[in-house]
Amino acid sequence: MRRRQTASSPPEQMEKAVGKNQRTRLCFLVSLSALFWFLLFYFHFVVLKSGTVDQSVKLQPVPVQTESAKAQAKARRAPESYPFVRALRTIENKSDPCGGRYIYVHDLPPRFNEDMLKECRSLSLWTNMCKFTTNDGLGPPLENVQGVFSNTGWYATNQFAVDVIFSNRMKQYECLTNDSSIAAAIFVPFYAGFDISRYLWGYNISVRDAASLDLVDWLVKRPEWKVMGGKDHFLVAGRITWDFRRLTDEETDWGNKLLFLPAAKNMSMLVVESSPWNANDFGIPYPTYFHPAKDNDVFIWQDRMRKLDRPWLFSFAGAPRPGNLKSIRGQIIEQCKKSKVCKLLECDFGESKCHSPSSIMQMFQSSLFCLQPQGDSYTRRSAFDSILAGKNHEGGGYKSHPEVDICRSSVKIGDS
């Protein structure tokens, strides 16, 4: 009987497949190795021996900078080429009284200054500024009818007239120069205060910003600007810094953005009330009515103020701020009215004794202390008028009357 041949088991089939795969892989590796050595010998005997390799591909050695090269590079940055060096060296010239004090003044297009004065009626919504821009910004001379002033040096000066006052004083400066390279500083005679005051109420931000943007565009194209990027430039404005620091582009936000423009941040700006958080603006006082011609005029006035009889203990000139819940002006006015030792000069829009320089100075000269609560801003023109009248200004940071007997003087601050 013939025996049937049995089929291979699964393990045997797997073993045969694995053996076949190993032989295939071994053949592949041998072929790959042979190809590699063939290409290597071919490259060596054919390519290298023929000398056809492009010699231009060889890398050139990097030159090492020698000491002489370093010296030459340093010489190219000679100190004479640095900005401001010529200006500093003018100090070394002892025969030059203006050494280190030269000022260069930009010749701005008249739209930035003089053209504004031609429209003096529109410089302020509340005041006709035409008479105040006369006499180089000092205003007309004051008559001494009541004997409140000294005989000379007193003018009807508006508190916002610093722009034109300083610009005209700069024209008389003894050390002006037409060579900006020797100037210690460069003055920009832009009437920034007048520019913003005419547009503060009722105008959109495009109108308020227009002149500032135009000015910066003009300045950055000048060769004088490019020397130090405007860091040697300065301008003067007769308003508080917040009028030039609009935080947003909302139409309801206050002022323009002059001091937030990137180029303007390089300049120094002299303003009535500076910002404690920014380093490029500096506080200056409001102008007063007194503009003495010589030092002796000041000494005579100081001596006169020391000898005055002052019947009032306190005085206050101002108006209430009913719309400002933080203002204490209304309370001060009411308490002053009830007091026998307080002199009050009530102010409001329109005709008022507060707009009379003689009335204001007469009141300040008749009292010992002056109350100066915050108005629209922290700084008041009245504060500087009172100091001029020899009064103790409550809130000042300086000793104005060291001769006061502190044992006989006191200031009471209430709880409410």
Short mmCIF file of C-alpha atoms in Angstrom, two decimals:
data_model
loop_
_atom_site.label_atom_id
_atom_site.label_comp_id
_atom_site.label_asym_id
_atom_site.label_seq_id
_atom_site.Cartn_x
_atom_site.Cartn_y
_atom_site.Cartn_z
CA MET A 1 0.00 0.00 0.00
CA ARG A 2 1.44 3.33 -1.09
CA ARG A 3 2.01 5.82 1.76
CA ARG A 4 0.64 9.41 1.22
CA GLN A 5 3.29 12.17 1.50
CA THR A 6 2.40 14.62 4.29
CA ALA A 7 2.48 18.46 3.82
CA SER A 8 5.23 20.53 5.47
CA SER A 9 4.38 22.04 8.83
CA PRO A 10 4.18 25.88 9.28
CA PRO A 11 7.44 26.14 11.29
CA GLU A 12 9.35 24.49 8.49
CA GLN A 13 7.91 26.94 5.92
CA MET A 14 8.93 29.98 8.04
CA GLU A 15 12.49 28.63 8.42
CA LYS A 16 12.85 28.29 4.63
CA ALA A 17 11.56 31.85 4.05
CA VAL A 18 14.00 33.32 6.58
CA GLY A 19 16.93 31.55 4.98
CA LYS A 20 15.97 32.83 1.56
CA ASN A 21 15.71 36.44 2.83
CA GLN A 22 19.14 36.28 4.47
CA ARG A 23 20.76 35.15 1.21
CA THR A 24 19.06 38.00 -0.68
CA ARG A 25 20.23 40.61 1.86
CA LEU A 26 23.80 39.28 1.76
CA CYS A 27 23.89 39.55 -2.03
CA PHE A 28 22.64 43.14 -1.83
CA LEU A 29 25.35 44.18 0.67
CA VAL A 30 28.11 42.58 -1.44
CA SER A 31 26.89 44.39 -4.56
CA LEU A 32 26.69 47.74 -2.73
CA SER A 33 30.23 47.33 -1.35
CA ALA A 34 31.59 46.50 -4.78
CA LEU A 35 29.92 49.56 -6.29
CA PHE A 36 31.39 51.81 -3.57
CA TRP A 37 34.95 50.59 -4.16
CA PHE A 38 34.52 50.86 -7.92
CA LEU A 39 33.46 54.51 -7.68
CA LEU A 40 36.31 55.30 -5.26
CA PHE A 41 38.96 53.84 -7.61
CA TYR A 42 37.39 55.56 -10.58
CA PHE A 43 37.50 58.96 -8.85
CA HIS A 44 41.11 58.42 -7.79
CA PHE A 45 42.54 57.26 -11.13
CA VAL A 46 40.41 59.20 -13.59
CA VAL A 47 39.42 62.49 -11.98
CA LEU A 48 42.42 63.28 -9.78
CA LYS A 49 45.04 62.04 -12.25
CA SER A 50 43.58 64.09 -15.09
CA GLY A 51 44.14 67.40 -13.20
CA THR A 52 40.88 68.84 -14.49
CA VAL A 53 39.65 69.98 -11.10
CA ASP A 54 38.82 73.70 -11.09
CA GLN A 55 41.45 75.30 -8.93
CA SER A 56 39.25 78.34 -8.33
CA VAL A 57 37.19 76.48 -5.79
CA LYS A 58 40.05 76.47 -3.33
CA LEU A 59 39.23 78.55 -0.25
CA GLN A 60 41.39 81.61 0.30
CA PRO A 61 42.93 82.07 3.72
CA VAL A 62 41.20 84.60 5.99
CA PRO A 63 43.50 87.57 6.56
CA VAL A 64 44.41 88.14 10.19
CA GLN A 65 43.93 91.70 11.41
CA THR A 66 47.29 93.02 12.50
CA GLU A 67 47.97 95.71 15.06
CA SER A 68 48.61 98.23 12.29
CA ALA A 69 45.18 97.49 10.78
CA LYS A 70 43.56 98.03 14.16
CA ALA A 71 45.38 101.33 14.53
CA GLN A 72 44.17 102.42 11.11
CA ALA A 73 40.58 101.55 12.01
CA LYS A 74 40.90 103.53 15.21
CA ALA A 75 42.34 106.48 13.33
CA ARG A 76 39.32 106.48 11.06
CA ARG A 77 37.19 107.15 14.16
CA ALA A 78 39.17 110.15 15.23
CA PRO A 79 37.54 112.27 17.97
CA GLU A 80 37.35 115.21 15.58
CA SER A 81 34.67 113.35 13.66
CA TYR A 82 32.39 112.90 16.65
CA PRO A 83 29.32 115.14 16.96
CA PHE A 84 29.54 117.98 19.44
CA VAL A 85 33.34 117.95 19.61
CA ARG A 86 33.74 121.31 17.88
CA ALA A 87 31.15 122.81 20.18
CA LEU A 88 32.97 121.51 23.26
CA ARG A 89 36.34 122.75 22.05
CA THR A 90 35.06 126.32 21.88
CA ILE A 91 35.29 126.29 25.68
CA GLU A 92 39.07 125.92 25.43
CA ASN A 93 39.33 129.25 23.63
CA LYS A 94 39.71 131.55 26.64
CA SER A 95 39.68 134.63 24.43
CA ASP A 96 36.17 133.79 23.19
CA PRO A 97 33.50 134.96 25.69
CA CYS A 98 30.95 132.78 23.90
CA GLY A 99 33.00 129.57 24.14
CA GLY A 100 30.65 126.72 25.00
CA ARG A 101 27.64 129.06 24.89
CA TYR A 102 26.85 129.33 21.20
CA ILE A 103 23.23 128.79 20.15
CA TYR A 104 22.04 128.04 16.64
CA VAL A 105 18.44 129.03 15.81
CA HIS A 106 16.52 127.21 13.11
CA ASP A 107 15.04 129.48 10.45
CA LEU A 108 11.59 127.90 10.49
CA PRO A 109 8.96 128.62 7.86
CA PRO A 110 6.65 131.39 9.19
CA ARG A 111 3.70 129.00 9.47
CA PHE A 112 5.35 127.65 12.63
CA ASN A 113 5.53 131.02 14.42
CA GLU A 114 4.99 134.47 12.89
CA ASP A 115 1.91 133.49 10.86
CA MET A 116 0.15 132.52 14.10
CA LEU A 117 0.56 136.05 15.45
CA LYS A 118 -1.21 137.42 12.38
CA GLU A 119 -4.28 135.51 13.58
CA CYS A 120 -3.91 136.63 17.20
CA ARG A 121 -7.67 136.89 17.74
CA SER A 122 -8.02 133.14 17.28
CA LEU A 123 -5.12 132.06 19.50
CA SER A 124 -7.44 131.64 22.48
CA LEU A 125 -11.13 130.86 22.73
CA TRP A 126 -11.49 133.07 25.80
CA THR A 127 -9.07 135.95 25.24
CA ASN A 128 -8.15 138.30 22.42
CA MET A 129 -4.40 137.81 22.44
CA CYS A 130 -3.54 140.63 20.05
CA LYS A 131 -2.44 143.17 22.66
CA PHE A 132 -0.55 140.51 24.60
CA THR A 133 1.62 139.54 21.62
CA THR A 134 2.86 143.11 21.17
CA ASN A 135 6.12 144.45 22.61
CA ASP A 136 7.94 141.15 21.93
CA GLY A 137 5.32 139.25 23.94
CA LEU A 138 5.51 141.38 27.10
CA GLY A 139 2.32 143.23 26.27
CA PRO A 140 1.71 146.97 26.74
CA PRO A 141 3.34 148.83 29.68
CA LEU A 142 1.23 149.11 32.83
CA GLU A 143 0.33 152.49 34.27
CA ASN A 144 1.18 152.90 37.95
CA VAL A 145 -1.93 154.89 38.87
CA GLN A 146 -2.46 153.25 42.27
CA GLY A 147 1.22 153.13 43.16
CA VAL A 148 1.18 149.34 43.24
CA PHE A 149 4.09 148.90 40.84
CA SER A 150 7.53 150.40 40.59
CA ASN A 151 7.96 153.09 37.96
CA THR A 152 9.47 150.89 35.24
CA GLY A 153 9.52 147.26 34.16
CA TRP A 154 5.81 146.39 34.51
CA TYR A 155 3.76 145.09 31.58
CA ALA A 156 0.36 143.50 30.92
CA THR A 157 1.86 140.08 30.25
CA ASN A 158 -0.41 137.15 29.49
CA GLN A 159 0.36 133.91 31.27
CA PHE A 160 0.55 131.95 27.99
CA ALA A 161 2.92 134.32 26.18
CA VAL A 162 6.19 132.49 26.91
CA ASP A 163 6.47 131.20 23.33
CA VAL A 164 6.88 134.64 21.80
CA ILE A 165 8.72 136.13 24.80
CA PHE A 166 11.48 133.54 24.72
CA SER A 167 11.74 133.54 20.94
CA ASN A 168 12.28 137.30 20.87
CA ARG A 169 14.73 137.18 23.78
CA MET A 170 16.69 134.54 21.89
CA LYS A 171 17.03 136.92 18.94
CA GLN A 172 18.90 139.27 21.30
CA TYR A 173 21.17 136.55 22.68
CA GLU A 174 24.81 137.61 22.49
CA CYS A 175 26.18 134.23 21.42
CA LEU A 176 24.09 133.32 18.40
CA THR A 177 25.90 131.55 15.57
CA ASN A 178 25.20 130.60 11.97
CA ASP A 179 27.54 127.61 12.30
CA SER A 180 25.56 124.81 13.91
CA SER A 181 28.70 122.66 14.35
CA ILE A 182 29.99 124.93 17.13
CA ALA A 183 26.60 125.39 18.82
CA ALA A 184 26.11 124.01 22.32
CA ALA A 185 22.38 123.76 21.57
CA ILE A 186 19.95 124.35 18.73
CA PHE A 187 16.76 126.32 19.35
CA VAL A 188 13.51 125.52 17.53
CA PRO A 189 11.35 128.70 17.53
CA PHE A 190 8.05 126.83 17.16
CA TYR A 191 5.11 128.47 18.95
CA ALA A 192 3.85 125.14 20.29
CA GLY A 193 1.72 126.73 23.01
CA PHE A 194 -0.07 129.08 20.62
CA ASP A 195 -0.53 126.26 18.13
CA ILE A 196 -2.39 123.97 20.51
CA SER A 197 -4.32 126.72 22.32
CA ARG A 198 -6.18 127.68 19.14
CA TYR A 199 -7.37 124.09 18.60
CA LEU A 200 -7.97 122.75 22.13
CA TRP A 201 -11.74 123.16 21.98
CA GLY A 202 -13.95 122.01 19.12
CA TYR A 203 -11.31 120.55 16.78
CA ASN A 204 -10.50 116.94 15.91
CA ILE A 205 -7.16 115.28 16.58
CA SER A 206 -6.03 115.62 12.96
CA VAL A 207 -6.20 119.40 13.22
CA ARG A 208 -4.57 119.42 16.66
CA ASP A 209 -1.66 117.25 15.48
CA ALA A 210 -1.12 118.81 12.05
CA ALA A 211 1.48 121.47 12.91
CA SER A 212 3.45 119.14 15.21
CA LEU A 213 3.70 116.47 12.52
CA ASP A 214 4.62 119.11 9.96
CA LEU A 215 7.35 120.48 12.23
CA VAL A 216 8.93 117.09 12.90
CA ASP A 217 8.85 116.26 9.19
CA TRP A 218 10.67 119.52 8.47
CA LEU A 219 13.27 119.06 11.22
CA VAL A 220 14.33 115.49 10.48
CA LYS A 221 15.27 116.47 6.93
CA ARG A 222 17.67 119.14 8.14
CA PRO A 223 21.43 118.40 8.31
CA GLU A 224 21.55 119.94 11.80
CA TRP A 225 19.13 117.28 13.02
CA LYS A 226 21.05 114.37 11.56
CA VAL A 227 24.21 115.16 13.57
CA MET A 228 22.73 114.02 16.89
CA GLY A 229 19.24 112.92 15.96
CA GLY A 230 17.76 116.03 17.56
CA LYS A 231 19.22 115.46 21.02
CA ASP A 232 20.85 118.89 20.94
CA HIS A 233 17.56 120.59 19.98
CA PHE A 234 15.19 122.37 22.36
CA LEU A 235 11.99 124.40 22.19
CA VAL A 236 9.89 126.43 24.62
CA ALA A 237 6.12 126.31 25.08
CA GLY A 238 4.01 128.48 27.35
CA ARG A 239 1.59 125.76 28.38
CA ILE A 240 1.66 122.71 30.63
CA THR A 241 3.17 119.45 29.38
CA TRP A 242 -0.19 117.65 29.45
CA ASP A 243 -1.40 119.80 26.54
CA PHE A 244 1.22 118.02 24.41
CA ARG A 245 0.82 114.48 25.75
CA ARG A 246 -2.43 113.07 24.38
CA LEU A 247 -2.44 109.42 25.36
CA THR A 248 -4.84 108.05 22.74
CA ASP A 249 -6.26 108.89 19.33
CA GLU A 250 -9.76 109.22 20.73
CA GLU A 251 -11.39 112.47 19.66
CA THR A 252 -12.42 113.19 23.25
CA ASP A 253 -8.87 112.94 24.56
CA TRP A 254 -7.11 116.20 25.47
CA GLY A 255 -4.37 118.06 23.59
CA ASN A 256 -2.03 116.92 20.85
CA LYS A 257 0.71 114.28 20.78
CA LEU A 258 3.75 116.47 20.11
CA LEU A 259 5.78 115.05 22.99
CA PHE A 260 4.85 111.48 22.07
CA LEU A 261 6.18 111.73 18.52
CA PRO A 262 9.35 109.56 18.23
CA ALA A 263 11.50 112.40 16.89
CA ALA A 264 10.20 114.90 19.45
CA LYS A 265 11.20 112.57 22.27
CA ASN A 266 14.83 113.33 21.40
CA MET A 267 14.34 117.06 21.90
CA SER A 268 14.24 118.93 25.20
CA MET A 269 11.11 120.96 25.85
CA LEU A 270 10.72 123.76 28.37
CA VAL A 271 7.12 123.89 29.55
CA VAL A 272 5.25 125.51 32.43
CA GLU A 273 4.49 122.23 34.17
CA SER A 274 6.69 119.25 33.36
CA SER A 275 6.00 115.54 33.61
CA PRO A 276 7.58 113.65 36.53
CA TRP A 277 7.73 110.48 34.41
CA ASN A 278 9.52 111.87 31.36
CA ALA A 279 13.08 113.18 31.16
CA ASN A 280 12.84 115.38 28.08
CA ASP A 281 10.66 118.19 29.42
CA PHE A 282 11.62 120.76 32.06
CA GLY A 283 9.40 123.02 34.14
CA ILE A 284 9.58 126.81 33.87
CA PRO A 285 7.43 129.42 35.66
CA TYR A 286 4.55 131.33 34.21
CA PRO A 287 5.63 134.86 33.27
CA THR A 288 4.66 137.61 35.70
CA TYR A 289 3.99 141.31 35.08
CA PHE A 290 7.47 142.33 36.23
CA HIS A 291 10.30 142.40 33.66
CA PRO A 292 13.21 144.33 35.19
CA ALA A 293 15.86 145.77 32.92
CA LYS A 294 18.71 145.45 35.44
CA ASP A 295 19.56 143.76 38.72
CA ASN A 296 19.12 146.91 40.75
CA ASP A 297 15.44 147.04 39.76
CA VAL A 298 15.01 143.67 41.46
CA PHE A 299 16.82 144.75 44.65
CA ILE A 300 14.71 147.89 44.94
CA TRP A 301 11.51 145.88 44.54
CA GLN A 302 12.56 143.27 47.11
CA ASP A 303 13.35 145.97 49.66
CA ARG A 304 9.97 147.57 49.05
CA MET A 305 8.11 144.27 49.61
CA ARG A 306 9.92 143.65 52.90
CA LYS A 307 8.74 146.98 54.31
CA LEU A 308 5.05 146.63 53.44
CA ASP A 309 2.32 146.59 56.07
CA ARG A 310 0.17 143.51 55.48
CA PRO A 311 -3.20 143.72 57.31
CA TRP A 312 -4.61 140.43 55.98
CA LEU A 313 -3.48 137.00 57.18
CA PHE A 314 -4.71 135.13 54.10
CA SER A 315 -5.84 135.99 50.61
CA PHE A 316 -7.26 134.07 47.69
CA ALA A 317 -7.89 135.03 44.08
CA GLY A 318 -9.86 132.55 42.02
CA ALA A 319 -13.17 131.00 41.03
CA PRO A 320 -14.89 127.81 42.22
CA ARG A 321 -14.77 124.58 40.25
CA PRO A 322 -18.28 123.15 40.74
CA GLY A 323 -17.73 120.48 38.09
CA ASN A 324 -14.67 119.09 39.87
CA LEU A 325 -15.64 117.02 42.91
CA LYS A 326 -12.02 116.96 44.13
CA SER A 327 -11.67 120.75 44.11
CA ILE A 328 -11.68 122.55 47.47
CA ARG A 329 -11.95 126.00 45.93
CA GLY A 330 -15.62 126.37 46.78
CA GLN A 331 -14.95 125.60 50.45
CA ILE A 332 -12.03 128.03 50.57
CA ILE A 333 -14.17 130.80 49.08
CA GLU A 334 -16.99 130.21 51.58
CA GLN A 335 -14.64 130.12 54.58
CA CYS A 336 -12.76 133.19 53.38
CA LYS A 337 -16.03 135.13 53.10
CA LYS A 338 -16.82 134.31 56.73
CA SER A 339 -13.34 135.16 58.03
CA LYS A 340 -12.24 138.58 59.27
CA VAL A 341 -8.59 137.91 58.39
CA CYS A 342 -9.03 136.68 54.80
CA LYS A 343 -9.12 138.85 51.66
CA LEU A 344 -11.02 137.40 48.67
CA LEU A 345 -10.87 138.38 45.02
CA GLU A 346 -13.53 136.42 43.16
CA CYS A 347 -12.82 135.60 39.54
CA ASP A 348 -14.99 134.51 36.66
CA PHE A 349 -15.19 134.77 32.91
CA GLY A 350 -15.75 138.24 31.51
CA GLU A 351 -14.82 141.51 33.19
CA SER A 352 -13.40 140.99 36.65
CA LYS A 353 -10.83 142.52 38.96
CA CYS A 354 -8.96 139.25 38.53
CA HIS A 355 -8.04 140.49 35.06
CA SER A 356 -6.63 143.70 36.51
CA PRO A 357 -2.89 143.37 37.32
CA SER A 358 -3.06 146.26 39.80
CA SER A 359 -5.99 144.69 41.72
CA ILE A 360 -4.24 141.35 41.96
CA MET A 361 -0.88 142.72 43.05
CA GLN A 362 -2.48 145.13 45.52
CA MET A 363 -4.30 142.27 47.26
CA PHE A 364 -1.20 140.08 47.37
CA GLN A 365 0.87 142.92 48.80
CA SER A 366 -1.60 143.39 51.65
CA SER A 367 -1.60 139.81 53.01
CA LEU A 368 0.89 137.48 54.65
CA PHE A 369 -0.15 134.17 53.11
CA CYS A 370 -1.57 133.20 49.75
CA LEU A 371 -3.86 130.22 49.24
CA GLN A 372 -3.18 128.42 45.96
CA PRO A 373 -5.49 125.42 45.53
CA GLN A 374 -5.20 123.48 42.30
CA GLY A 375 -7.06 124.94 39.33
CA ASP A 376 -7.23 123.40 35.88
CA SER A 377 -3.72 122.06 36.55
CA TYR A 378 -1.35 121.88 39.50
CA THR A 379 0.50 125.06 38.56
CA ARG A 380 -1.18 128.49 38.81
CA ARG A 381 -0.04 131.81 37.39
CA SER A 382 -1.25 133.33 40.66
CA ALA A 383 1.42 131.42 42.58
CA PHE A 384 4.20 133.30 40.80
CA ASP A 385 2.43 136.64 41.16
CA SER A 386 2.13 136.08 44.90
CA ILE A 387 5.82 135.21 45.22
CA LEU A 388 6.60 138.41 43.36
CA ALA A 389 4.53 140.25 45.97
CA GLY A 390 6.72 138.81 48.72
CA LYS A 391 4.09 136.46 50.09
CA ASN A 392 4.52 133.08 51.72
CA HIS A 393 3.26 130.59 49.17
CA GLU A 394 1.73 127.62 50.97
CA GLY A 395 2.77 124.53 49.08
CA GLY A 396 6.13 125.74 47.84
CA GLY A 397 9.17 123.54 48.23
CA TYR A 398 11.59 126.32 49.18
CA LYS A 399 12.24 128.49 52.23
CA SER A 400 11.08 131.87 51.03
CA HIS A 401 11.04 133.57 54.45
CA PRO A 402 13.74 132.17 56.75
CA GLU A 403 13.42 135.28 58.95
CA VAL A 404 9.88 134.32 60.08
CA ASP A 405 9.67 133.66 63.83
CA ILE A 406 8.36 130.10 63.90
CA CYS A 407 7.43 130.48 67.57
CA ARG A 408 4.85 133.11 66.66
CA SER A 409 3.58 131.49 63.45
CA SER A 410 1.43 128.47 62.79
CA VAL A 411 -0.60 126.86 60.03
CA LYS A 412 -3.67 124.84 60.96
CA ILE A 413 -4.85 122.11 58.60
CA GLY A 414 -8.38 120.91 59.37
CA ASP A 415 -9.54 117.30 59.36
CA SER A 416 -12.05 117.87 56.58
#
